[in-house]
mmCIF file of C-alpha atoms in Angstrom:
data_model
loop_
_atom_site.group_PDB
_atom_site.id
_atom_site.type_symbol
_atom_site.label_atom_id
_atom_site.label_comp_id
_atom_site.label_asym_id
_atom_site.label_seq_id
_atom_site.Cartn_x
_atom_site.Cartn_y
_atom_site.Cartn_z
ATOM 1 C CA ALA C 472 10.516 16.196 -27.785
ATOM 2 C CA LYS C 473 11.727 15.995 -31.282
ATOM 3 C CA LEU C 474 9.926 12.998 -32.109
ATOM 4 C CA LYS C 475 6.936 12.553 -34.684
ATOM 5 C CA GLU C 476 3.992 9.596 -34.466
ATOM 6 C CA GLY C 477 5.672 6.533 -35.160
ATOM 7 C CA ASP C 478 9.122 7.804 -34.706
ATOM 8 C CA SER C 479 11.655 5.387 -32.785
ATOM 9 C CA VAL C 480 15.037 6.175 -30.738
ATOM 10 C CA THR C 481 17.585 4.640 -28.755
ATOM 11 C CA PHE C 482 19.475 5.979 -25.870
ATOM 12 C CA TYR C 483 21.839 4.813 -23.024
ATOM 13 C CA ILE C 484 21.545 6.037 -19.253
ATOM 14 C CA ASN C 485 22.929 5.662 -16.098
ATOM 15 C CA PRO C 486 20.456 3.223 -14.660
ATOM 16 C CA GLU C 487 20.778 5.211 -10.773
ATOM 17 C CA ARG C 488 19.544 8.423 -12.874
ATOM 18 C CA PHE C 489 16.974 6.756 -14.674
ATOM 19 C CA PHE C 490 15.058 5.813 -12.200
ATOM 20 C CA LYS C 491 15.368 8.239 -9.388
ATOM 21 C CA ASP C 492 15.180 11.304 -11.565
ATOM 22 C CA TYR C 493 12.796 10.332 -13.878
ATOM 23 C CA ILE C 494 10.311 7.686 -12.144
ATOM 24 C CA GLN C 495 11.284 8.268 -9.009
ATOM 25 C CA ALA C 496 11.758 4.339 -8.122
ATOM 26 C CA GLU C 497 14.685 2.532 -6.583
ATOM 27 C CA THR C 498 17.372 0.972 -9.477
ATOM 28 C CA PRO C 499 16.352 -2.705 -9.524
ATOM 29 C CA ALA C 500 19.645 -4.569 -7.803
ATOM 30 C CA PHE C 501 20.710 -6.503 -10.893
ATOM 31 C CA LEU C 502 21.084 -2.864 -12.348
ATOM 32 C CA ILE C 503 22.635 -1.324 -9.506
ATOM 33 C CA SER C 504 26.718 -2.305 -10.837
ATOM 34 C CA ASP C 505 25.863 -1.512 -14.083
ATOM 35 C CA ALA C 506 27.166 1.672 -15.563
ATOM 36 C CA GLU C 507 24.734 2.215 -18.281
ATOM 37 C CA MET C 508 21.029 0.837 -19.676
ATOM 38 C CA LYS C 509 19.545 0.690 -22.926
ATOM 39 C CA ILE C 510 16.137 2.357 -23.717
ATOM 40 C CA ASP C 511 14.559 1.901 -26.995
ATOM 41 C CA ILE C 512 11.219 4.165 -27.283
ATOM 42 C CA ARG C 513 8.593 4.630 -30.283
ATOM 43 C CA LEU C 514 6.459 7.075 -30.564
ATOM 44 C CA ILE C 515 2.684 5.693 -30.871
ATOM 45 C CA LYS C 516 0.549 8.525 -30.646
ATOM 46 C CA VAL C 517 0.557 11.856 -29.709
ATOM 47 C CA GLN C 518 -2.407 13.675 -27.865
ATOM 48 C CA SER C 519 -3.231 17.340 -27.165
ATOM 49 C CA SER C 520 -3.653 18.396 -23.722
ATOM 50 C CA LYS C 521 -7.490 18.137 -23.950
ATOM 51 C CA GLU C 522 -7.620 14.614 -25.412
ATOM 52 C CA TYR C 523 -5.022 13.614 -22.554
ATOM 53 C CA GLU C 524 -7.351 15.159 -20.022
ATOM 54 C CA LEU C 525 -10.344 13.514 -21.100
ATOM 55 C CA ALA C 526 -8.615 10.201 -21.382
ATOM 56 C CA LEU C 527 -7.335 10.458 -17.992
ATOM 57 C CA ILE C 528 -10.711 11.042 -16.711
ATOM 58 C CA GLU C 529 -11.984 8.374 -18.543
ATOM 59 C CA TRP C 530 -8.978 6.227 -16.755
ATOM 60 C CA GLN C 531 -10.004 7.539 -13.608
ATOM 61 C CA ARG C 532 -13.443 6.482 -13.616
ATOM 62 C CA TYR C 533 -12.408 2.612 -14.784
ATOM 63 C CA LYS C 534 -10.049 2.197 -12.013
ATOM 64 C CA GLU C 535 -12.603 3.464 -9.669
ATOM 65 C CA PHE C 536 -15.608 1.056 -11.184
ATOM 66 C CA GLU C 537 -12.840 -1.632 -10.943
ATOM 67 C CA GLU C 538 -11.775 -1.256 -6.979
ATOM 68 C CA PHE C 539 -15.544 -0.609 -6.172
ATOM 69 C CA GLN C 540 -15.780 -4.446 -8.135
ATOM 70 C CA LYS C 541 -13.010 -5.830 -5.922
ATOM 71 C CA ILE C 542 -14.593 -4.317 -2.879
ATOM 72 C CA GLU C 543 -18.017 -5.866 -3.270
ATOM 73 C CA GLU C 544 -16.455 -8.841 -4.313
ATOM 74 C CA THR C 545 -14.215 -9.126 -1.215
ATOM 75 C CA LEU C 546 -17.012 -8.187 1.410
ATOM 76 C CA GLY C 547 -18.999 -10.539 -0.556
ATOM 77 C CA TYR C 548 -16.580 -13.752 0.153
ATOM 78 C CA TRP C 549 -16.298 -12.578 3.498
ATOM 79 C CA ASN C 550 -20.207 -12.395 4.442
ATOM 80 C CA SER C 551 -20.177 -16.353 3.030
ATOM 81 C CA THR C 552 -18.180 -17.193 5.636
ATOM 82 C CA GLY C 553 -19.855 -15.597 8.133
ATOM 83 C CA ASP C 554 -17.368 -12.954 9.292
ATOM 84 C CA SER C 555 -18.766 -10.201 11.349
ATOM 85 C CA ILE C 556 -17.742 -6.811 9.370
ATOM 86 C CA ILE C 557 -17.859 -3.389 11.046
ATOM 87 C CA GLU C 558 -18.017 -0.696 8.501
ATOM 88 C CA VAL C 559 -16.171 2.556 10.327
ATOM 89 C CA ASP C 560 -15.300 5.644 7.770
ATOM 90 C CA GLY C 561 -15.257 3.245 4.871
ATOM 91 C CA LEU C 562 -13.090 0.818 6.212
ATOM 92 C CA HIS C 563 -14.635 -2.955 6.611
ATOM 93 C CA ILE C 564 -13.159 -4.268 9.583
ATOM 94 C CA VAL C 565 -13.164 -7.669 11.093
ATOM 95 C CA TYR C 566 -12.144 -7.726 14.651
ATOM 96 C CA ASP C 567 -11.679 -11.053 17.126
ATOM 97 C CA ALA C 568 -14.206 -11.205 19.857
ATOM 98 C CA VAL C 569 -11.683 -9.853 22.255
ATOM 99 C CA ASP C 570 -13.557 -7.597 25.297
ATOM 100 C CA HIS C 571 -10.066 -7.818 27.403
ATOM 101 C CA GLY C 572 -6.799 -6.030 27.258
ATOM 102 C CA GLU C 573 -5.440 -2.820 27.540
ATOM 103 C CA ALA C 574 -6.194 -0.033 24.694
ATOM 104 C CA LEU C 575 -3.576 1.585 23.164
ATOM 105 C CA ASN C 576 -2.192 4.782 24.589
ATOM 106 C CA TYR C 577 -1.291 8.144 22.727
ATOM 107 C CA ASN C 578 2.083 7.568 22.070
ATOM 108 C CA ALA C 579 2.672 4.162 22.996
ATOM 109 C CA VAL C 580 5.332 2.008 21.674
ATOM 110 C CA PHE C 581 3.989 -1.118 20.104
ATOM 111 C CA GLU C 582 4.816 -4.367 18.046
ATOM 112 C CA LEU C 583 2.861 -5.314 14.855
ATOM 113 C CA HIS C 584 2.546 -8.546 13.146
ATOM 114 C CA TYR C 585 0.866 -8.119 10.228
ATOM 115 C CA ILE C 586 0.181 -9.549 6.510
ATOM 116 C CA ALA C 587 -0.585 -7.248 3.449
ATOM 117 C CA THR C 588 -2.407 -8.122 0.699
ATOM 118 C CA PHE C 589 -4.151 -7.118 -2.500
ATOM 119 C CA THR C 590 -7.739 -8.736 -2.419
ATOM 120 C CA ASN C 591 -6.950 -11.682 -5.081
ATOM 121 C CA GLY C 592 -4.583 -12.770 -1.723
ATOM 122 C CA GLN C 593 -1.519 -12.109 -3.116
ATOM 123 C CA GLU C 594 1.272 -11.000 -0.747
ATOM 124 C CA PHE C 595 3.248 -7.837 -0.823
ATOM 125 C CA TYR C 596 4.472 -7.607 2.828
ATOM 126 C CA ASN C 597 4.377 -10.049 5.863
ATOM 127 C CA THR C 598 6.180 -9.592 9.148
ATOM 128 C CA TYR C 599 5.962 -13.062 9.755
ATOM 129 C CA ASP C 600 8.266 -13.837 7.098
ATOM 130 C CA ASN C 601 10.653 -11.176 8.035
ATOM 131 C CA GLY C 602 10.889 -13.441 11.414
ATOM 132 C CA HIS C 603 10.090 -10.315 13.422
ATOM 133 C CA PRO C 604 6.877 -7.845 14.186
ATOM 134 C CA ASP C 605 7.528 -4.440 13.132
ATOM 135 C CA GLU C 606 7.629 -1.530 15.840
ATOM 136 C CA PHE C 607 5.425 1.536 15.586
ATOM 137 C CA GLN C 608 4.605 4.627 17.750
ATOM 138 C CA PHE C 609 0.722 4.863 18.163
ATOM 139 C CA GLY C 610 0.074 8.526 16.856
ATOM 140 C CA GLN C 611 2.650 9.418 15.252
ATOM 141 C CA ASN C 612 1.769 10.770 11.487
ATOM 142 C CA GLY C 613 3.884 8.814 8.728
ATOM 143 C CA GLN C 614 4.346 5.879 9.573
ATOM 144 C CA MET C 615 1.157 4.019 7.810
ATOM 145 C CA VAL C 616 -1.512 4.578 5.831
ATOM 146 C CA GLU C 617 -4.486 6.631 7.625
ATOM 147 C CA GLY C 618 -6.894 3.178 7.033
ATOM 148 C CA LEU C 619 -4.382 1.099 8.697
ATOM 149 C CA LYS C 620 -3.861 3.731 11.587
ATOM 150 C CA ASN C 621 -7.470 4.083 11.950
ATOM 151 C CA ALA C 622 -8.358 0.536 12.203
ATOM 152 C CA ILE C 623 -5.309 0.157 14.911
ATOM 153 C CA SER C 624 -6.713 3.375 16.787
ATOM 154 C CA MET C 625 -9.502 0.566 17.868
ATOM 155 C CA MET C 626 -7.824 -2.190 18.801
ATOM 156 C CA LYS C 627 -6.292 -3.472 22.407
ATOM 157 C CA TYR C 628 -3.141 -5.258 22.813
ATOM 158 C CA GLY C 629 -2.944 -8.945 22.013
ATOM 159 C CA GLN C 630 -6.085 -8.609 19.430
ATOM 160 C CA LYS C 631 -5.938 -9.790 16.117
ATOM 161 C CA ALA C 632 -8.223 -8.064 12.994
ATOM 162 C CA LYS C 633 -8.201 -7.841 9.169
ATOM 163 C CA VAL C 634 -8.957 -4.534 7.750
ATOM 164 C CA LEU C 635 -10.091 -3.821 3.770
ATOM 165 C CA ILE C 636 -8.813 -0.044 3.059
ATOM 166 C CA PRO C 637 -9.981 1.271 -0.017
ATOM 167 C CA SER C 638 -7.343 3.409 -2.018
ATOM 168 C CA ASP C 639 -8.671 6.704 -0.454
ATOM 169 C CA LYS C 640 -7.371 5.539 2.770
ATOM 170 C CA GLY C 641 -4.517 3.849 1.653
ATOM 171 C CA PHE C 642 -2.107 4.496 -1.139
ATOM 172 C CA LYS C 643 -4.558 7.007 -2.955
ATOM 173 C CA ALA C 644 -4.237 7.961 -6.883
ATOM 174 C CA LYS C 645 -1.004 7.891 -7.006
ATOM 175 C CA GLY C 646 -0.112 4.050 -5.394
ATOM 176 C CA SER C 647 2.720 3.278 -3.005
ATOM 177 C CA ALA C 648 6.057 4.977 -3.521
ATOM 178 C CA GLY C 649 7.961 1.973 -4.563
ATOM 179 C CA LYS C 650 5.154 0.827 -7.023
ATOM 180 C CA ILE C 651 4.120 -2.194 -5.706
ATOM 181 C CA VAL C 652 0.666 -0.951 -4.425
ATOM 182 C CA PRO C 653 -0.641 0.425 -7.965
ATOM 183 C CA PRO C 654 -3.127 3.549 -8.317
ATOM 184 C CA TYR C 655 -6.724 3.019 -7.063
ATOM 185 C CA THR C 656 -6.068 -0.205 -5.671
ATOM 186 C CA PRO C 657 -7.907 -1.539 -1.971
ATOM 187 C CA VAL C 658 -5.482 -3.568 -0.097
ATOM 188 C CA ILE C 659 -6.512 -6.030 3.140
ATOM 189 C CA TYR C 660 -4.131 -5.986 6.102
ATOM 190 C CA TYR C 661 -3.921 -9.093 8.475
ATOM 191 C CA LEU C 662 -3.149 -7.334 11.896
ATOM 192 C CA GLU C 663 -1.805 -8.827 14.808
ATOM 193 C CA ILE C 664 -1.266 -6.303 17.626
ATOM 194 C CA LEU C 665 1.366 -7.997 19.965
ATOM 195 C CA PRO C 666 0.775 -8.236 24.182
ATOM 196 C CA LYS C 667 2.601 -5.249 26.066
ATOM 197 C CA LEU C 668 5.533 -5.696 27.278
ATOM 198 C CA ASP C 669 6.184 -5.352 30.509
ATOM 199 C CA GLU C 670 8.527 -1.826 31.588
ATOM 200 C CA ASP C 671 11.189 -4.064 33.163
ATOM 201 C CA PHE C 672 11.658 -5.773 29.764
ATOM 202 C CA PHE C 673 13.151 -2.484 28.472
ATOM 203 C CA ILE C 674 14.923 -1.512 31.585
ATOM 204 C CA GLU C 675 16.570 -4.783 31.622
ATOM 205 C CA LYS C 676 17.031 -5.018 28.149
#
């Protein structure tokens, strides 16, 4: 607060306190055992509240336009490969042509394999690499982003699909909690709902 434009300062702080209290993120593994970390700061520019609000609005407009371009490019590519794209509530979904299989019932526990990527193809989560699917309870809040929940609600056991989720149905204007997905970023999920397990499986297990 005492700095002026052009001033610099160096300070030392506990890594866990810095990441937890100041930027609400997990402490990187390579810093966990360190008692202190060094931070150098230089104050480049000071803005009035009005200047900041205008700059924020401009940044939001830019990010929204950038997201629109990414979505259009992805849909253009999907169309060029012959995908049959269904648009539902802002989502763009390509389902496997499966006309059999049982729909998921509310509160049913199901297993899901999925790959989560950015529109450029870069992965940020892959259950296949983990060696096992993730388990969810259908219809329960807080387990997944809204767009993913909506896409799965229209799927059946044993079905695969891919879905393009815009940020307003995904990680929104703040991005993901762990900062992996930036603000205003559309994402793609490649989904595979595993076949329904027989109830006897759970009894025997």
